[in-house]
mmCIF file of C-alpha atoms in Angstrom:
data_model
loop_
_atom_site.group_PDB
_atom_site.id
_atom_site.type_symbol
_atom_site.label_atom_id
_atom_site.label_comp_id
_atom_site.label_asym_id
_atom_site.label_seq_id
_atom_site.Cartn_x
_atom_site.Cartn_y
_atom_site.Cartn_z
ATOM 1 C CA MET N 1 15.451 26.688 10.822
ATOM 2 C CA GLN N 2 12.974 25.016 13.178
ATOM 3 C CA VAL N 3 10.604 22.555 11.523
ATOM 4 C CA GLU N 4 7.060 23.776 12.186
ATOM 5 C CA ARG N 5 5.118 21.136 10.290
ATOM 6 C CA VAL N 6 5.743 17.553 9.237
ATOM 7 C CA ILE N 7 3.915 15.884 6.366
ATOM 8 C CA TRP N 8 4.158 12.141 6.890
ATOM 9 C CA ASP N 9 3.184 9.725 4.151
ATOM 10 C CA MET N 10 2.509 6.820 6.496
ATOM 11 C CA THR N 11 1.963 4.282 3.719
ATOM 12 C CA TYR N 12 1.677 4.040 -0.054
ATOM 13 C CA ALA N 13 -1.174 1.541 0.310
ATOM 14 C CA CYS N 14 -4.337 3.088 -1.116
ATOM 15 C CA PRO N 15 -7.699 1.894 -2.450
ATOM 16 C CA LEU N 16 -7.699 4.666 -5.086
ATOM 17 C CA ARG N 17 -5.615 5.499 -8.162
ATOM 18 C CA CYS N 18 -5.725 9.295 -8.375
ATOM 19 C CA ILE N 19 -4.466 10.714 -11.656
ATOM 20 C CA HIS N 20 -2.678 13.585 -9.848
ATOM 21 C CA CYS N 21 -1.074 11.619 -6.993
ATOM 22 C CA TYR N 22 2.333 13.015 -6.025
ATOM 23 C CA SER N 23 3.418 9.676 -4.515
ATOM 24 C CA GLU N 24 1.752 7.255 -6.969
ATOM 25 C CA SER N 25 0.157 5.527 -3.996
ATOM 26 C CA GLY N 26 -1.685 2.311 -4.747
ATOM 27 C CA ARG N 27 0.685 1.661 -7.633
ATOM 28 C CA ARG N 28 3.764 0.736 -5.586
ATOM 29 C CA PRO N 29 4.653 -1.295 -2.472
ATOM 30 C CA ALA N 30 3.104 0.061 0.717
ATOM 31 C CA GLY N 31 6.548 0.667 2.211
ATOM 32 C CA SER N 32 5.549 0.683 5.870
ATOM 33 C CA GLN N 33 6.020 -1.790 8.731
ATOM 34 C CA ARG N 34 4.491 -1.398 12.191
ATOM 35 C CA GLU N 35 7.883 -1.186 13.917
ATOM 36 C CA ASP N 36 9.069 1.503 11.514
ATOM 37 C CA VAL N 37 5.824 3.472 11.852
ATOM 38 C CA LEU N 38 6.274 3.629 15.620
ATOM 39 C CA ARG N 39 9.977 4.494 15.378
ATOM 40 C CA ILE N 40 9.235 7.320 12.936
ATOM 41 C CA SER N 41 6.538 8.665 15.260
ATOM 42 C CA ASP N 42 9.095 8.801 18.070
ATOM 43 C CA VAL N 43 11.527 10.689 15.824
ATOM 44 C CA ILE N 44 8.849 13.225 14.934
ATOM 45 C CA ALA N 45 7.902 13.608 18.587
ATOM 46 C CA GLY N 46 11.532 14.465 19.316
ATOM 47 C CA VAL N 47 11.555 17.140 16.588
ATOM 48 C CA LYS N 48 8.539 18.805 18.273
ATOM 49 C CA PRO N 49 6.827 20.395 15.266
ATOM 50 C CA ARG N 50 3.615 22.277 15.907
ATOM 51 C CA SER N 51 1.647 19.892 13.730
ATOM 52 C CA VAL N 52 1.822 16.641 11.786
ATOM 53 C CA ALA N 53 -0.294 15.893 8.726
ATOM 54 C CA LEU N 54 -0.843 12.185 8.087
ATOM 55 C CA SER N 55 -1.080 11.502 4.387
ATOM 56 C CA GLY N 56 -0.145 8.816 1.901
ATOM 57 C CA GLY N 57 -1.692 6.709 0.449
ATOM 58 C CA GLU N 58 -4.415 6.061 2.907
ATOM 59 C CA PRO N 59 -2.953 6.634 6.405
ATOM 60 C CA LEU N 60 -5.622 4.437 7.986
ATOM 61 C CA LEU N 61 -4.050 1.461 6.191
ATOM 62 C CA ALA N 62 -0.676 2.014 7.881
ATOM 63 C CA PRO N 63 0.053 -0.680 10.486
ATOM 64 C CA GLY N 64 0.220 0.859 13.964
ATOM 65 C CA TRP N 65 -1.244 4.222 13.006
ATOM 66 C CA GLU N 66 -3.340 4.374 16.180
ATOM 67 C CA GLU N 67 -0.385 3.992 18.530
ATOM 68 C CA ALA N 68 1.709 6.368 16.428
ATOM 69 C CA VAL N 69 -0.959 9.063 16.770
ATOM 70 C CA GLN N 70 -1.142 8.538 20.526
ATOM 71 C CA ARG N 71 2.627 9.005 20.794
ATOM 72 C CA LEU N 72 2.480 12.229 18.810
ATOM 73 C CA ARG N 73 -0.411 13.559 20.872
ATOM 74 C CA GLY N 74 1.443 12.614 24.028
ATOM 75 C CA ALA N 75 4.252 14.890 22.851
ATOM 76 C CA GLY N 76 1.794 17.780 22.536
ATOM 77 C CA ILE N 77 1.675 17.726 18.730
ATOM 78 C CA ALA N 78 -1.554 18.441 16.837
ATOM 79 C CA VAL N 79 -2.270 15.636 14.375
ATOM 80 C CA SER N 80 -4.331 15.999 11.184
ATOM 81 C CA LEU N 81 -5.600 13.172 9.007
ATOM 82 C CA TYR N 82 -6.071 13.359 5.240
ATOM 83 C CA THR N 83 -8.236 10.479 4.084
ATOM 84 C CA SER N 84 -10.274 9.273 1.123
ATOM 85 C CA GLY N 85 -12.987 8.179 3.531
ATOM 86 C CA TRP N 86 -13.049 4.724 1.920
ATOM 87 C CA LEU N 87 -12.615 2.859 5.228
ATOM 88 C CA MET N 88 -14.833 5.014 7.441
ATOM 89 C CA ASP N 89 -17.414 3.514 9.780
ATOM 90 C CA GLU N 90 -19.074 4.660 13.011
ATOM 91 C CA ALA N 91 -16.449 3.122 15.290
ATOM 92 C CA LEU N 92 -13.613 4.743 13.366
ATOM 93 C CA ALA N 93 -15.333 8.150 13.328
ATOM 94 C CA ARG N 94 -15.711 7.865 17.109
ATOM 95 C CA GLN N 95 -12.059 6.878 17.496
ATOM 96 C CA LEU N 96 -10.844 9.788 15.390
ATOM 97 C CA ALA N 97 -12.911 12.205 17.442
ATOM 98 C CA GLY N 98 -10.832 11.329 20.452
ATOM 99 C CA THR N 99 -7.454 11.560 18.763
ATOM 100 C CA MET N 100 -7.312 13.926 15.775
ATOM 101 C CA ALA N 101 -7.149 17.707 15.798
ATOM 102 C CA ARG N 102 -8.400 17.742 12.221
ATOM 103 C CA VAL N 103 -9.904 15.238 9.795
ATOM 104 C CA CYS N 104 -9.976 16.180 6.132
ATOM 105 C CA VAL N 105 -11.780 14.110 3.484
ATOM 106 C CA SER N 106 -10.605 14.465 -0.115
ATOM 107 C CA VAL N 107 -13.405 15.241 -2.571
ATOM 108 C CA ASP N 108 -12.341 16.106 -6.098
ATOM 109 C CA GLY N 109 -15.615 16.972 -7.746
ATOM 110 C CA GLY N 110 -19.115 18.229 -7.149
ATOM 111 C CA ARG N 111 -20.381 15.242 -9.136
ATOM 112 C CA ALA N 112 -19.724 11.565 -8.528
ATOM 113 C CA SER N 113 -18.672 10.982 -12.139
ATOM 114 C CA THR N 114 -15.944 13.632 -11.940
ATOM 115 C CA HIS N 115 -14.626 12.583 -8.532
ATOM 116 C CA ASP N 116 -14.587 8.873 -9.424
ATOM 117 C CA ALA N 117 -12.762 9.511 -12.700
ATOM 118 C CA LEU N 118 -10.092 11.681 -11.090
ATOM 119 C CA ARG N 119 -9.730 9.307 -8.130
ATOM 120 C CA GLY N 120 -9.604 6.237 -10.317
ATOM 121 C CA ARG N 121 -12.277 4.099 -8.672
ATOM 122 C CA ALA N 122 -16.017 3.827 -9.131
ATOM 123 C CA GLY N 123 -17.960 4.402 -5.938
ATOM 124 C CA SER N 124 -15.269 6.524 -4.289
ATOM 125 C CA PHE N 125 -17.511 9.617 -4.264
ATOM 126 C CA GLU N 126 -20.286 7.812 -2.419
ATOM 127 C CA ARG N 127 -17.758 6.423 0.051
ATOM 128 C CA ALA N 128 -16.501 9.958 0.693
ATOM 129 C CA MET N 129 -20.070 11.211 1.186
ATOM 130 C CA ALA N 130 -20.829 8.375 3.608
ATOM 131 C CA ALA N 131 -17.649 9.196 5.532
ATOM 132 C CA LEU N 132 -18.582 12.859 5.771
ATOM 133 C CA GLU N 133 -22.040 11.929 7.058
ATOM 134 C CA LEU N 134 -20.531 9.837 9.858
ATOM 135 C CA LEU N 135 -17.836 12.367 10.717
ATOM 136 C CA ALA N 136 -20.192 15.361 10.656
ATOM 137 C CA ARG N 137 -22.722 13.575 12.844
ATOM 138 C CA GLU N 138 -20.029 12.602 15.353
ATOM 139 C CA ARG N 139 -18.826 16.193 15.436
ATOM 140 C CA ARG N 140 -22.325 17.629 15.951
ATOM 141 C CA GLU N 141 -23.089 15.210 18.781
ATOM 142 C CA ARG N 142 -19.793 15.871 20.540
ATOM 143 C CA VAL N 143 -20.146 19.620 20.277
ATOM 144 C CA ALA N 144 -23.704 19.397 21.618
ATOM 145 C CA ARG N 145 -22.360 17.565 24.674
ATOM 146 C CA GLY N 146 -19.590 20.115 25.149
ATOM 147 C CA GLU N 147 -16.905 17.575 24.292
ATOM 148 C CA PRO N 148 -13.809 18.269 22.203
ATOM 149 C CA CYS N 149 -13.751 16.976 18.628
ATOM 150 C CA TYR N 150 -11.726 17.263 15.434
ATOM 151 C CA MET N 151 -12.179 20.126 13.022
ATOM 152 C CA LEU N 152 -13.819 18.593 9.953
ATOM 153 C CA GLY N 153 -12.738 19.634 6.493
ATOM 154 C CA VAL N 154 -13.012 18.787 2.815
ATOM 155 C CA GLU N 155 -10.113 19.274 0.444
ATOM 156 C CA MET N 156 -10.668 19.570 -3.282
ATOM 157 C CA THR N 157 -7.594 19.423 -5.497
ATOM 158 C CA VAL N 158 -8.520 21.772 -8.313
ATOM 159 C CA MET N 159 -7.538 20.988 -11.890
ATOM 160 C CA ARG N 160 -9.139 21.615 -15.250
ATOM 161 C CA SER N 161 -11.526 18.648 -15.120
ATOM 162 C CA ASN N 162 -13.187 19.870 -11.918
ATOM 163 C CA LEU N 163 -12.574 23.620 -12.027
ATOM 164 C CA ALA N 164 -16.158 24.278 -13.132
ATOM 165 C CA GLU N 165 -17.500 22.312 -10.140
ATOM 166 C CA THR N 166 -16.032 24.400 -7.306
ATOM 167 C CA GLU N 167 -19.307 26.289 -6.793
ATOM 168 C CA LEU N 168 -21.341 23.071 -6.892
ATOM 169 C CA LEU N 169 -19.071 21.426 -4.332
ATOM 170 C CA VAL N 170 -19.276 24.397 -1.934
ATOM 171 C CA ARG N 171 -23.065 24.649 -2.177
ATOM 172 C CA GLU N 172 -23.811 20.926 -1.988
ATOM 173 C CA LEU N 173 -21.405 19.814 0.714
ATOM 174 C CA SER N 174 -21.816 22.763 3.068
ATOM 175 C CA GLY N 175 -25.587 22.367 2.895
ATOM 176 C CA ARG N 176 -25.585 18.579 3.138
ATOM 177 C CA PHE N 177 -23.248 18.211 6.098
ATOM 178 C CA PRO N 178 -23.925 20.562 9.045
ATOM 179 C CA GLY N 179 -20.839 20.319 11.225
ATOM 180 C CA LEU N 180 -18.452 20.701 8.307
ATOM 181 C CA ASP N 181 -15.999 23.421 9.302
ATOM 182 C CA LEU N 182 -13.885 24.018 6.217
ATOM 183 C CA LEU N 183 -13.846 23.535 2.465
ATOM 184 C CA GLN N 184 -10.393 24.019 1.023
ATOM 185 C CA LEU N 185 -10.034 24.398 -2.722
ATOM 186 C CA ALA N 186 -6.358 23.777 -3.378
ATOM 187 C CA MET N 187 -4.814 24.253 -6.814
ATOM 188 C CA VAL N 188 -3.065 21.078 -7.888
ATOM 189 C CA ILE N 189 0.683 21.183 -7.271
ATOM 190 C CA PRO N 190 2.832 19.926 -10.174
ATOM 191 C CA GLY N 191 4.582 17.102 -8.366
ATOM 192 C CA GLY N 192 4.614 13.367 -9.012
ATOM 193 C CA LEU N 193 2.014 12.376 -11.608
ATOM 194 C CA ALA N 194 0.782 15.975 -11.730
ATOM 195 C CA ALA N 195 4.187 17.130 -13.013
ATOM 196 C CA GLU N 196 4.202 14.892 -16.069
ATOM 197 C CA GLU N 197 3.825 16.403 -19.531
ATOM 198 C CA ASP N 198 0.438 14.865 -20.322
ATOM 199 C CA PHE N 199 -1.039 16.100 -17.043
ATOM 200 C CA GLU N 200 0.489 19.522 -17.647
ATOM 201 C CA GLU N 201 -1.147 19.669 -21.064
ATOM 202 C CA HIS N 202 -4.616 18.501 -20.050
ATOM 203 C CA GLU N 203 -5.144 19.151 -16.330
ATOM 204 C CA LEU N 204 -2.675 21.610 -14.798
ATOM 205 C CA LEU N 205 -4.295 25.002 -14.269
ATOM 206 C CA THR N 206 -2.805 27.865 -16.198
ATOM 207 C CA ASP N 207 -1.630 30.895 -14.246
ATOM 208 C CA GLU N 208 -4.683 32.767 -15.516
ATOM 209 C CA GLU N 209 -7.026 30.023 -14.300
ATOM 210 C CA GLY N 210 -5.279 29.976 -10.936
ATOM 211 C CA GLN N 211 -5.555 33.738 -10.583
ATOM 212 C CA ALA N 212 -9.245 33.623 -11.504
ATOM 213 C CA LEU N 213 -9.850 30.960 -8.852
ATOM 214 C CA LEU N 214 -8.095 33.073 -6.215
ATOM 215 C CA ALA N 215 -10.100 36.132 -7.268
ATOM 216 C CA ASP N 216 -13.300 34.084 -6.903
ATOM 217 C CA ALA N 217 -12.549 33.138 -3.280
ATOM 218 C CA ALA N 218 -14.849 35.697 -1.677
ATOM 219 C CA ARG N 219 -17.798 34.786 -3.895
ATOM 220 C CA LEU N 220 -17.325 31.070 -3.244
ATOM 221 C CA ALA N 221 -17.118 31.738 0.495
ATOM 222 C CA SER N 222 -20.431 33.598 0.348
ATOM 223 C CA LEU N 223 -22.148 30.490 -1.041
ATOM 224 C CA ALA N 224 -21.344 28.251 1.914
ATOM 225 C CA ALA N 225 -24.095 27.210 4.318
ATOM 226 C CA ASN N 226 -24.100 26.258 8.005
ATOM 227 C CA GLY N 227 -21.144 28.440 8.888
ATOM 228 C CA ALA N 228 -18.606 26.468 6.842
ATOM 229 C CA ARG N 229 -15.513 28.436 5.824
ATOM 230 C CA VAL N 230 -14.138 28.323 2.282
ATOM 231 C CA VAL N 231 -10.427 28.773 1.617
ATOM 232 C CA VAL N 232 -8.767 28.834 -1.794
ATOM 233 C CA GLY N 233 -5.216 27.542 -1.591
ATOM 234 C CA ASP N 234 -2.486 29.528 -3.320
ATOM 235 C CA VAL N 235 0.438 27.310 -4.376
ATOM 236 C CA ARG N 236 2.839 30.117 -5.252
ATOM 237 C CA PRO N 237 4.673 30.102 -1.877
ATOM 238 C CA PHE N 238 6.007 26.669 -2.841
ATOM 239 C CA PHE N 239 8.125 28.093 -5.651
ATOM 240 C CA ALA N 240 8.320 31.844 -5.000
ATOM 241 C CA GLN N 241 11.303 32.857 -2.880
ATOM 242 C CA LEU N 242 13.489 35.812 -1.984
ATOM 243 C CA GLU N 243 16.770 33.906 -2.191
ATOM 244 C CA PRO N 244 18.253 31.497 -4.760
ATOM 245 C CA GLY N 245 17.244 27.858 -4.610
ATOM 246 C CA ALA N 246 14.159 26.058 -3.412
ATOM 247 C CA PRO N 247 12.084 27.945 -0.834
ATOM 248 C CA ARG N 248 13.223 27.359 2.731
ATOM 249 C CA LEU N 249 9.747 26.432 3.915
ATOM 250 C CA PRO N 250 9.718 25.233 7.555
ATOM 251 C CA MET N 251 8.057 21.912 6.712
ATOM 252 C CA ALA N 252 9.527 18.447 6.440
ATOM 253 C CA HIS N 253 8.142 15.619 4.313
ATOM 254 C CA LEU N 254 8.705 12.011 5.392
ATOM 255 C CA GLU N 255 8.073 8.911 3.311
ATOM 256 C CA PRO N 256 6.813 5.564 4.711
ATOM 257 C CA ASP N 257 10.321 4.118 5.054
ATOM 258 C CA GLY N 258 11.570 7.156 6.961
ATOM 259 C CA GLN N 259 13.219 8.858 3.984
ATOM 260 C CA LEU N 260 13.221 12.649 4.273
ATOM 261 C CA ARG N 261 12.502 14.502 1.059
ATOM 262 C CA ALA N 262 14.865 17.349 0.307
ATOM 263 C CA PHE N 263 11.854 19.384 -0.779
ATOM 264 C CA GLU N 264 8.200 18.445 -0.594
ATOM 265 C CA THR N 265 7.351 18.406 -4.293
ATOM 266 C CA CYS N 266 10.530 16.632 -5.445
ATOM 267 C CA GLU N 267 11.633 12.992 -5.444
ATOM 268 C CA ALA N 268 15.040 13.892 -4.015
ATOM 269 C CA LYS N 269 15.754 12.212 -0.666
ATOM 270 C CA VAL N 270 18.547 13.017 1.772
ATOM 271 C CA GLY N 271 18.452 9.898 3.961
ATOM 272 C CA SER N 272 16.271 8.027 6.428
ATOM 273 C CA VAL N 273 15.397 9.136 9.961
ATOM 274 C CA LEU N 274 15.604 5.446 10.877
ATOM 275 C CA GLU N 275 19.328 5.523 10.106
ATOM 276 C CA GLU N 276 20.551 9.069 10.833
ATOM 277 C CA PRO N 277 19.553 11.882 13.214
ATOM 278 C CA PHE N 278 16.765 14.075 11.914
ATOM 279 C CA GLU N 279 18.784 17.231 12.541
ATOM 280 C CA VAL N 280 21.572 15.988 10.260
ATOM 281 C CA LEU N 281 19.111 15.167 7.477
ATOM 282 C CA TRP N 282 17.270 18.474 7.812
ATOM 283 C CA GLU N 283 20.504 20.427 7.397
ATOM 284 C CA ARG N 284 21.285 18.267 4.374
ATOM 285 C CA ALA N 285 17.849 19.051 2.930
ATOM 286 C CA LEU N 286 18.393 22.785 3.386
ATOM 287 C CA ALA N 287 21.826 22.501 1.757
ATOM 288 C CA TRP N 288 20.306 20.640 -1.205
ATOM 289 C CA ARG N 289 18.032 23.601 -1.842
ATOM 290 C CA GLY N 290 21.101 25.708 -2.561
ATOM 291 C CA GLU N 291 22.856 23.304 -4.940
ATOM 292 C CA PRO N 292 23.655 24.881 -8.335
ATOM 293 C CA PHE N 293 21.309 22.654 -10.379
ATOM 294 C CA VAL N 294 18.479 23.230 -7.899
ATOM 295 C CA VAL N 295 19.085 26.985 -7.921
ATOM 296 C CA GLU N 296 19.080 26.976 -11.717
ATOM 297 C CA GLN N 297 15.773 25.112 -11.928
ATOM 298 C CA PHE N 298 13.929 27.202 -9.349
ATOM 299 C CA ALA N 299 15.338 30.463 -10.686
ATOM 300 C CA ALA N 300 13.773 29.684 -14.071
ATOM 301 C CA ILE N 301 10.238 29.309 -12.664
ATOM 302 C CA ARG N 302 7.912 32.081 -13.724
ATOM 303 C CA THR N 303 4.704 30.125 -14.314
ATOM 304 C CA ILE N 304 2.994 26.969 -13.066
ATOM 305 C CA ARG N 305 4.083 25.210 -16.260
ATOM 306 C CA ASP N 306 7.669 26.245 -15.578
ATOM 307 C CA TRP N 307 7.287 24.645 -12.165
ATOM 308 C CA ALA N 308 6.093 21.384 -13.737
ATOM 309 C CA ARG N 309 9.122 21.330 -16.026
ATOM 310 C CA ALA N 310 11.440 22.037 -13.095
ATOM 311 C CA SER N 311 9.823 19.229 -11.087
ATOM 312 C CA ARG N 312 10.434 16.778 -13.913
ATOM 313 C CA ALA N 313 14.049 17.875 -14.227
ATOM 314 C CA LEU N 314 14.702 17.638 -10.486
ATOM 315 C CA ASP N 315 13.000 14.255 -10.164
ATOM 316 C CA ARG N 316 15.072 12.790 -12.955
ATOM 317 C CA ARG N 317 18.287 14.316 -11.646
ATOM 318 C CA TYR N 318 17.904 13.386 -7.962
ATOM 319 C CA GLY N 319 15.467 10.465 -7.915
ATOM 320 C CA SER N 320 16.756 7.102 -6.741
ATOM 321 C CA GLU N 321 17.137 4.141 -9.094
ATOM 322 C CA ALA N 322 13.740 2.884 -7.904
ATOM 323 C CA ASP N 323 12.207 6.339 -8.431
ATOM 324 C CA LEU N 324 13.528 6.542 -11.979
ATOM 325 C CA ALA N 325 12.273 3.057 -12.812
ATOM 326 C CA ARG N 326 8.821 4.001 -11.502
ATOM 327 C CA ILE N 327 8.818 7.306 -13.392
ATOM 328 C CA SER N 328 9.699 5.477 -16.618
ATOM 329 C CA ARG N 329 6.590 3.296 -16.205
ATOM 330 C CA ARG N 330 4.151 6.183 -15.882
ATOM 331 C CA THR N 331 1.344 6.037 -18.401
ATOM 332 C CA ARG N 332 -0.844 8.686 -19.918
ATOM 333 C CA ARG N 333 -3.734 9.905 -17.804
ATOM 334 C CA PRO N 334 -7.114 8.202 -18.228
ATOM 335 C CA LYS N 335 -9.684 10.348 -19.986
ATOM 336 C CA VAL N 336 -12.205 11.940 -17.633
ATOM 337 C CA SER N 337 -15.571 11.107 -19.214
ATOM 338 C CA GLY N 338 -17.738 14.085 -20.092
ATOM 339 C CA MET N 339 -14.919 16.580 -19.653
#
């Protein structure tokens, strides 16, 4: 199976402390060195996926990210950036316009109080708004001059605390930022912190809530201004499959130290691309998805809550010693004020 997309967590360094973070970024060592970042970019370039999504953590905190992006672009690979917007300034917005195919700012609420609570830092909403202002202006000016520029998007991770603010977010952001291309409302995936029992109880959408959000997609899209598109993300392809085991999705997920995850939403790793050929690790990842315990866990998934339970079981079965120590230190989610 050819890898079509790579998700690369460039660093675990992060100014925020999101309650749903799949990687617990900001709570653990950054895990990235400049030399390793550049070596990993060369490995990805050799794999030749259609696209690479830079995530984390905050990718803009990864040492050498600029050169890594240039190497990927030189290999003809479209690069997307997922950012909190915390570090954005005019010079950076200008730099991204010349390098990124897509820039996506994470906004997890239509109100500052909701976003800041879910993202774990006061002022993070205003930072995201300031970033969008700079990025949207750069995009408008470039388009007016007939110059190429990134596609600009907003991604909202939808959970119970912000579910009622999807309409507000679509109306406010599409009207406030001409030049914004896309608003993606993505149901939270039960991985990492979002797979834990307390999150499942208080924040994970039920199947009924998820179905209602999907059914509301057309109405939400009709509310957008300035030509912005609205897409509601359906997470079911991540656990629905036609054969036993984890879905054989054509995407690979790399961690900051080069470790390849066996499956995107699980802590299981199959080795580092800094130590073994990618092709060997990818075949190992596909084989892992057919292991009896993995098959058993995925075969039992009927609901989103089932998926959360399976994620917990897989993480604790296949996580490294460091993963298990980190999982054991997880604390209950902070209360989202007013929710």
